[in-house]
């Protein structure tokens, strides 16, 4: 049976999801289709009704629809409810269920890179927006128990720490305190857009007190290495960009739709080639 999947966003033309998913179908010799749909906020409900009406197997959901789309679904996975956002929709016999694979995709990439039990490592999350919610809740749900959250607006970090407390304790520090205590951390994760192209000279925190061997991770992958990662590497840090998070969030969606194991190596190299092409 042929299946049709896609991604909705506004704008959508820069999305790398179509290329990535199509490369997976091609690699597995399956005749599935994946299309990018530009859907304005005013058309969101019509678009979701269209998934049911046309029998699409599922959708990825990107900015600005990840929160608002939840109101139009039949069921929402528990973790996505906690995060308060959906990035993947699966159509099962006309019923649409929403998931959030961003946090799980990130966790998989981090675990693979760190390659040891991360639960007792001192972990810092910079930011308290949508991406931070996905990462912080997934990490604490998975048992990370020394999480500290920092953010420009501290009250948002406090709200997020409170949400995480359902799974595991998380505390809050100001950016100034973090910069002073930076040597306390084993893993540092930037979830903000600070340093993303075109603002490549910006950094979310100063790294003067970074301890050698600290894992420094940025959800951004354009540029491939943010200033945060370049400086961290210069100070002996081990750095991870957001490419694998993107690949794995897509792979998790792929597996939910198809029941097949996603060819992640092919998906990664497709995205990489595309990024090289547009740089
Ligand atoms: P996303 O869904 O990408 O996480 P978001 O929900 O708008 O986007 O959250 C953006 C995050 O980046 C927030 O933590 C925001 O800090 P505030 O809560 O103080 O707004 C942070 N952020 C974005 N631009 C920033 C900047 N120039 N300086 C400091 N923090 C910034």
Tab-separated table of C-alpha atoms and ligand atoms in Angstrom:
chain	number	residue	atom	x	y	z
A	1	UNK	CA	0.000	0.000	0.000
A	2	UNK	CA	1.365	3.433	-0.888
A	3	UNK	CA	1.459	5.970	1.899
A	4	UNK	CA	1.654	9.743	1.804
A	5	UNK	CA	3.373	11.711	4.541
A	6	UNK	CA	4.444	15.327	4.773
A	7	UNK	CA	5.477	18.307	6.834
A	8	UNK	CA	3.431	21.424	7.586
A	9	UNK	CA	4.935	24.771	8.529
A	10	UNK	CA	4.821	28.458	7.611
A	11	UNK	CA	7.132	29.136	5.850
A	12	UNK	CA	8.214	25.646	4.811
A	13	UNK	CA	10.441	25.985	1.760
A	14	UNK	CA	13.729	25.624	3.697
A	15	UNK	CA	12.706	22.381	5.396
A	16	UNK	CA	15.133	19.505	4.853
A	17	UNK	CA	12.551	16.918	5.951
A	18	UNK	CA	11.275	16.071	2.427
A	19	UNK	CA	14.776	15.266	1.118
A	20	UNK	CA	15.615	13.306	4.253
A	21	UNK	CA	12.464	11.161	4.278
A	22	UNK	CA	12.477	10.582	0.513
A	23	UNK	CA	16.063	9.336	0.739
A	24	UNK	CA	14.936	6.802	3.347
A	25	UNK	CA	12.067	5.539	1.134
A	26	UNK	CA	14.399	5.285	-1.841
A	27	UNK	CA	16.998	3.398	0.166
A	28	UNK	CA	14.404	0.859	1.334
A	29	UNK	CA	12.791	0.650	-2.149
A	30	UNK	CA	9.375	1.645	-0.814
A	31	UNK	CA	6.985	3.663	-2.898
A	32	UNK	CA	5.959	6.264	-0.298
A	33	UNK	CA	5.615	9.993	-0.846
A	34	UNK	CA	6.594	12.928	1.406
A	35	UNK	CA	5.504	16.458	0.600
A	36	UNK	CA	6.146	19.899	2.138
A	37	UNK	CA	2.860	21.753	2.695
A	38	UNK	CA	2.914	25.472	3.367
A	39	UNK	CA	-0.004	25.984	5.753
A	40	UNK	CA	-0.819	29.408	7.175
A	41	UNK	CA	-2.116	29.578	10.761
A	42	UNK	CA	-5.591	30.422	9.412
A	43	UNK	CA	-5.598	27.178	7.417
A	44	UNK	CA	-4.321	24.855	10.124
A	45	UNK	CA	-7.669	23.243	10.965
A	46	UNK	CA	-8.502	22.726	7.268
A	47	UNK	CA	-5.103	21.120	6.749
A	48	UNK	CA	-5.590	18.675	9.612
A	49	UNK	CA	-9.111	17.830	8.424
A	50	UNK	CA	-7.484	17.199	5.043
A	51	UNK	CA	-5.188	14.581	6.572
A	52	UNK	CA	-8.262	12.651	7.670
A	53	UNK	CA	-10.169	13.305	4.449
A	54	UNK	CA	-7.349	12.336	2.117
A	55	UNK	CA	-6.041	9.513	4.265
A	56	UNK	CA	-2.484	10.800	4.667
A	57	UNK	CA	-0.501	8.460	6.932
A	58	UNK	CA	1.016	11.271	8.934
A	59	UNK	CA	2.656	14.644	9.202
A	60	UNK	CA	5.627	16.316	10.744
A	61	UNK	CA	4.712	19.655	12.240
A	62	UNK	CA	7.061	22.607	12.435
A	63	UNK	CA	7.047	26.312	13.309
A	64	UNK	CA	4.586	27.934	13.979
A	65	UNK	CA	2.100	25.054	14.395
A	66	UNK	CA	3.574	22.763	17.054
A	67	UNK	CA	1.377	24.038	19.887
A	68	UNK	CA	-1.819	25.068	18.057
A	69	UNK	CA	-2.088	21.782	16.142
A	70	UNK	CA	-2.805	19.925	19.382
A	71	UNK	CA	-6.353	21.319	19.499
A	72	UNK	CA	-7.193	19.553	16.218
A	73	UNK	CA	-6.009	16.015	17.056
A	74	UNK	CA	-7.945	13.037	18.460
A	75	UNK	CA	-5.298	11.874	20.923
A	76	UNK	CA	-1.958	13.118	22.250
A	77	UNK	CA	0.872	11.031	23.655
A	78	UNK	CA	1.659	11.676	27.361
A	79	UNK	CA	5.166	13.072	26.797
A	80	UNK	CA	3.864	15.453	24.096
A	81	UNK	CA	1.206	16.650	26.557
A	82	UNK	CA	3.934	17.353	29.138
A	83	UNK	CA	6.049	19.174	26.539
A	84	UNK	CA	3.001	21.041	25.293
A	85	UNK	CA	3.890	20.581	21.623
A	86	UNK	CA	3.500	18.033	18.829
A	87	UNK	CA	5.951	17.533	15.963
A	88	UNK	CA	4.624	14.230	14.597
A	89	UNK	CA	1.087	13.116	13.734
A	90	UNK	CA	0.167	9.511	12.996
A	91	UNK	CA	-3.113	8.605	11.274
A	92	UNK	CA	-4.450	5.269	12.492
A	93	UNK	CA	-7.748	4.408	10.763
A	94	UNK	CA	-8.783	8.049	10.596
A	95	UNK	CA	-7.826	8.889	14.188
A	96	UNK	CA	-4.946	11.335	14.500
A	97	UNK	CA	-2.483	10.911	17.372
A	98	UNK	CA	0.173	13.506	18.176
A	99	UNK	CA	3.692	12.795	19.438
A	100	UNK	CA	6.777	14.829	20.168
A	101	UNK	CA	9.941	13.150	18.877
A	102	UNK	CA	12.209	16.229	19.273
A	103	UNK	CA	13.269	15.437	22.840
A	104	UNK	CA	13.674	11.711	22.186
A	105	UNK	CA	15.638	12.447	19.029
A	106	UNK	CA	17.907	14.721	21.002
A	107	UNK	CA	18.324	12.224	23.848
A	108	UNK	CA	19.307	9.489	21.395
A	109	UNK	CA	21.948	11.718	19.783
A	110	UNK	CA	23.331	12.780	23.176
A	111	UNK	CA	23.507	9.237	24.575
A	112	UNK	CA	25.229	8.006	21.435
A	113	UNK	CA	27.808	10.807	21.652
A	114	UNK	CA	28.498	10.703	25.399
A	115	UNK	CA	28.533	6.895	25.316
A	116	UNK	CA	28.069	6.400	29.066
A	117	UNK	CA	25.228	6.602	31.580
A	118	UNK	CA	24.180	10.261	31.612
A	119	UNK	CA	21.680	10.047	34.475
A	120	UNK	CA	24.077	11.191	37.217
A	121	UNK	CA	26.025	13.709	35.150
A	122	UNK	CA	25.625	17.397	36.013
A	123	UNK	CA	23.646	18.751	33.101
A	124	UNK	CA	22.888	22.352	32.156
A	125	UNK	CA	20.159	23.469	29.781
A	126	UNK	CA	20.354	27.011	28.402
A	127	UNK	CA	16.928	28.323	27.409
A	128	UNK	CA	13.362	27.725	28.510
A	129	UNK	CA	11.336	27.897	25.294
A	130	UNK	CA	9.718	25.138	23.236
A	131	UNK	CA	12.948	23.332	22.357
A	132	UNK	CA	14.120	23.493	25.986
A	133	UNK	CA	10.810	22.016	27.139
A	134	UNK	CA	11.207	19.036	24.803
A	135	UNK	CA	14.806	18.407	25.900
A	136	UNK	CA	14.389	19.056	29.644
A	137	UNK	CA	11.262	16.930	30.026
A	138	UNK	CA	12.641	14.061	27.972
A	139	UNK	CA	15.911	14.063	29.923
A	140	UNK	CA	14.272	14.185	33.359
A	141	UNK	CA	11.730	11.548	32.302
A	142	UNK	CA	14.654	9.363	31.299
A	143	UNK	CA	16.181	9.735	34.778
A	144	UNK	CA	18.620	12.648	34.443
A	145	UNK	CA	18.587	13.891	38.033
A	146	UNK	CA	21.088	16.754	38.249
A	147	UNK	CA	19.523	19.138	35.790
A	148	UNK	CA	20.041	22.900	36.038
A	149	UNK	CA	18.141	25.313	33.774
A	150	UNK	CA	19.253	28.855	32.977
A	151	UNK	CA	17.502	31.452	30.859
A	152	UNK	CA	17.506	35.176	30.163
A	153	UNK	CA	14.000	35.319	31.637
A	154	UNK	CA	14.446	33.415	34.875
A	155	UNK	CA	10.725	32.983	35.581
A	156	UNK	CA	10.429	30.832	32.444
A	157	UNK	CA	13.276	28.629	33.676
A	158	UNK	CA	11.458	28.293	37.005
A	159	UNK	CA	8.251	27.241	35.229
A	160	UNK	CA	10.134	24.621	33.261
A	161	UNK	CA	11.931	23.280	36.362
A	162	UNK	CA	8.528	22.929	38.017
A	163	UNK	CA	7.217	20.904	35.064
A	164	UNK	CA	10.301	18.661	35.206
A	165	UNK	CA	9.807	18.009	38.939
A	166	UNK	CA	7.108	15.507	37.997
A	167	UNK	CA	9.932	13.262	36.766
A	168	UNK	CA	13.065	14.416	38.570
A	169	UNK	CA	14.294	17.471	40.452
A	170	UNK	CA	15.591	20.348	38.321
A	171	UNK	CA	16.974	23.631	39.657
A	172	UNK	CA	17.448	27.115	38.242
A	173	UNK	CA	20.431	29.487	38.162
A	174	UNK	CA	20.959	32.890	36.586
A	175	UNK	CA	23.210	33.127	33.532
A	176	UNK	CA	25.698	35.132	35.643
A	177	UNK	CA	25.908	32.391	38.297
A	178	UNK	CA	26.205	29.725	35.613
A	179	UNK	CA	29.158	31.534	34.043
A	180	UNK	CA	30.882	31.553	37.435
A	181	UNK	CA	30.073	27.894	38.219
A	182	UNK	CA	30.568	26.491	34.739
A	183	UNK	CA	33.248	24.031	35.847
A	184	UNK	CA	30.533	22.151	37.805
A	185	UNK	CA	28.900	20.835	34.632
A	186	UNK	CA	29.586	17.674	32.623
A	187	UNK	CA	27.030	18.398	29.886
A	188	UNK	CA	25.937	21.828	28.585
A	189	UNK	CA	23.061	22.088	26.107
A	190	UNK	CA	22.110	25.258	24.236
A	191	UNK	CA	18.450	25.156	23.199
A	192	UNK	CA	18.175	28.850	22.266
A	193	UNK	CA	18.594	30.239	18.763
A	194	UNK	CA	21.566	32.367	19.866
A	195	UNK	CA	24.402	31.775	17.394
A	196	UNK	CA	22.185	30.556	14.553
A	197	UNK	CA	22.857	31.916	11.060
A	198	UNK	CA	23.030	34.776	10.282
A	199	UNK	CA	23.919	35.830	13.871
A	200	UNK	CA	26.933	33.559	14.028
A	201	UNK	CA	29.015	35.798	16.322
A	202	UNK	CA	26.630	35.461	19.271
A	203	UNK	CA	26.968	33.098	22.241
A	204	UNK	CA	24.368	32.312	24.930
A	205	UNK	CA	26.936	32.179	27.782
A	206	UNK	CA	30.629	32.904	28.328
A	207	UNK	CA	32.823	29.819	28.531
A	208	UNK	CA	35.780	31.180	30.567
A	209	UNK	CA	35.251	28.600	33.323
A	210	UNK	CA	34.574	25.583	31.109
A	211	UNK	CA	36.136	22.381	32.393
A	212	UNK	CA	38.191	20.330	29.943
A	213	UNK	CA	36.304	17.294	28.674
A	214	UNK	CA	32.837	18.834	29.179
A	215	UNK	CA	30.272	17.820	26.566
A	216	UNK	CA	28.948	20.996	24.943
A	217	UNK	CA	25.954	20.559	22.707
A	218	UNK	CA	24.006	22.959	20.535
A	219	UNK	CA	20.633	22.165	18.970
A	220	UNK	CA	21.615	24.448	16.080
A	221	UNK	CA	23.166	22.933	12.929
A	222	UNK	CA	23.293	26.057	10.732
A	223	UNK	CA	26.113	26.974	11.071
A	224	UNK	CA	27.432	23.467	11.504
A	225	UNK	CA	29.572	24.702	14.406
A	226	UNK	CA	28.229	27.661	16.343
A	227	UNK	CA	30.582	30.057	18.090
A	228	UNK	CA	29.655	28.256	21.323
A	229	UNK	CA	30.938	24.965	19.916
A	230	UNK	CA	34.066	26.501	18.363
A	231	UNK	CA	35.039	28.150	21.656
A	232	UNK	CA	34.181	25.031	23.648
A	233	UNK	CA	36.371	22.931	21.382
A	234	UNK	CA	39.232	25.417	21.803
A	235	UNK	CA	38.940	24.912	25.568
A	236	UNK	CA	39.072	21.118	25.370
A	237	UNK	CA	35.314	20.511	25.278
A	238	UNK	CA	33.678	17.696	23.289
A	239	UNK	CA	31.118	19.209	20.966
A	240	UNK	CA	27.885	17.988	19.383
A	241	UNK	CA	25.703	19.971	16.990
A	242	UNK	CA	21.980	19.539	16.289
A	243	UNK	CA	22.255	17.490	13.101
A	244	UNK	CA	21.688	14.120	14.743
A	245	UNK	CA	18.765	15.459	16.757
A	246	UNK	CA	17.139	16.471	13.462
A	247	UNK	CA	17.908	13.103	11.873
A	248	UNK	CA	16.650	11.107	14.857
A	249	UNK	CA	13.437	13.086	15.365
A	250	UNK	CA	12.691	12.308	11.715
A	251	UNK	CA	13.727	8.679	12.086
A	252	UNK	CA	11.386	8.223	15.064
A	253	UNK	CA	8.514	9.687	13.021
A	254	UNK	CA	9.434	7.437	10.071
A	255	UNK	CA	9.303	4.372	12.325
A	256	UNK	CA	5.897	5.330	13.742
A	257	UNK	CA	4.440	5.726	10.234
A	258	UNK	CA	6.019	2.761	8.481
A	259	UNK	CA	6.796	0.230	11.231
A	260	UNK	CA	10.212	-0.115	9.575
A	261	UNK	CA	13.627	0.700	10.970
A	262	UNK	CA	14.809	4.038	9.596
A	263	UNK	CA	18.059	4.053	7.594
A	264	UNK	CA	19.592	6.822	9.696
A	265	UNK	CA	23.004	6.798	7.988
A	266	UNK	CA	21.393	7.536	4.629
A	267	UNK	CA	19.132	10.179	6.164
A	268	UNK	CA	22.113	11.881	7.837
A	269	UNK	CA	24.249	11.920	4.697
A	270	UNK	CA	21.334	13.321	2.675
A	271	UNK	CA	20.913	16.211	5.112
A	272	UNK	CA	24.671	16.777	5.238
A	273	UNK	CA	24.946	16.938	1.448
A	274	UNK	CA	22.082	19.379	1.361
A	275	UNK	CA	23.659	21.599	4.000
A	276	UNK	CA	26.954	21.627	2.102
A	277	UNK	CA	25.048	22.618	-1.021
A	278	UNK	CA	23.307	25.576	0.574
A	279	UNK	CA	26.251	26.866	2.641
B	1	LIG	P1	12.110	27.571	20.583
B	1	LIG	O1	10.810	26.908	20.268
B	1	LIG	O2	13.091	27.546	19.450
B	1	LIG	O3	12.707	27.090	21.857
B	1	LIG	P2	11.077	29.897	21.897
B	1	LIG	O4	10.032	29.058	22.538
B	1	LIG	O5	10.709	31.237	21.338
B	1	LIG	O6	11.785	29.138	20.717
B	1	LIG	O7	12.280	30.099	22.984
B	1	LIG	C1	13.423	30.844	22.695
B	1	LIG	C2	14.434	30.667	23.829
B	1	LIG	O8	15.648	31.315	23.455
B	1	LIG	C3	14.027	31.306	25.150
B	1	LIG	O9	14.652	30.623	26.195
B	1	LIG	C4	14.602	32.717	24.991
B	1	LIG	O10	14.836	33.400	26.205
B	1	LIG	P3	13.642	34.252	26.928
B	1	LIG	O11	12.758	33.216	27.583
B	1	LIG	O12	14.336	35.129	27.888
B	1	LIG	O13	12.946	35.001	25.816
B	1	LIG	C5	15.905	32.408	24.337
B	1	LIG	N1	16.437	33.529	23.560
B	1	LIG	C6	16.138	33.829	22.280
B	1	LIG	N2	16.827	34.925	21.872
B	1	LIG	C7	17.587	35.309	22.927
B	1	LIG	C8	18.553	36.341	23.144
B	1	LIG	N3	18.866	37.223	22.171
B	1	LIG	N4	19.153	36.423	24.353
B	1	LIG	C9	18.850	35.550	25.335
B	1	LIG	N5	17.943	34.523	25.194
B	1	LIG	C10	17.333	34.419	24.009
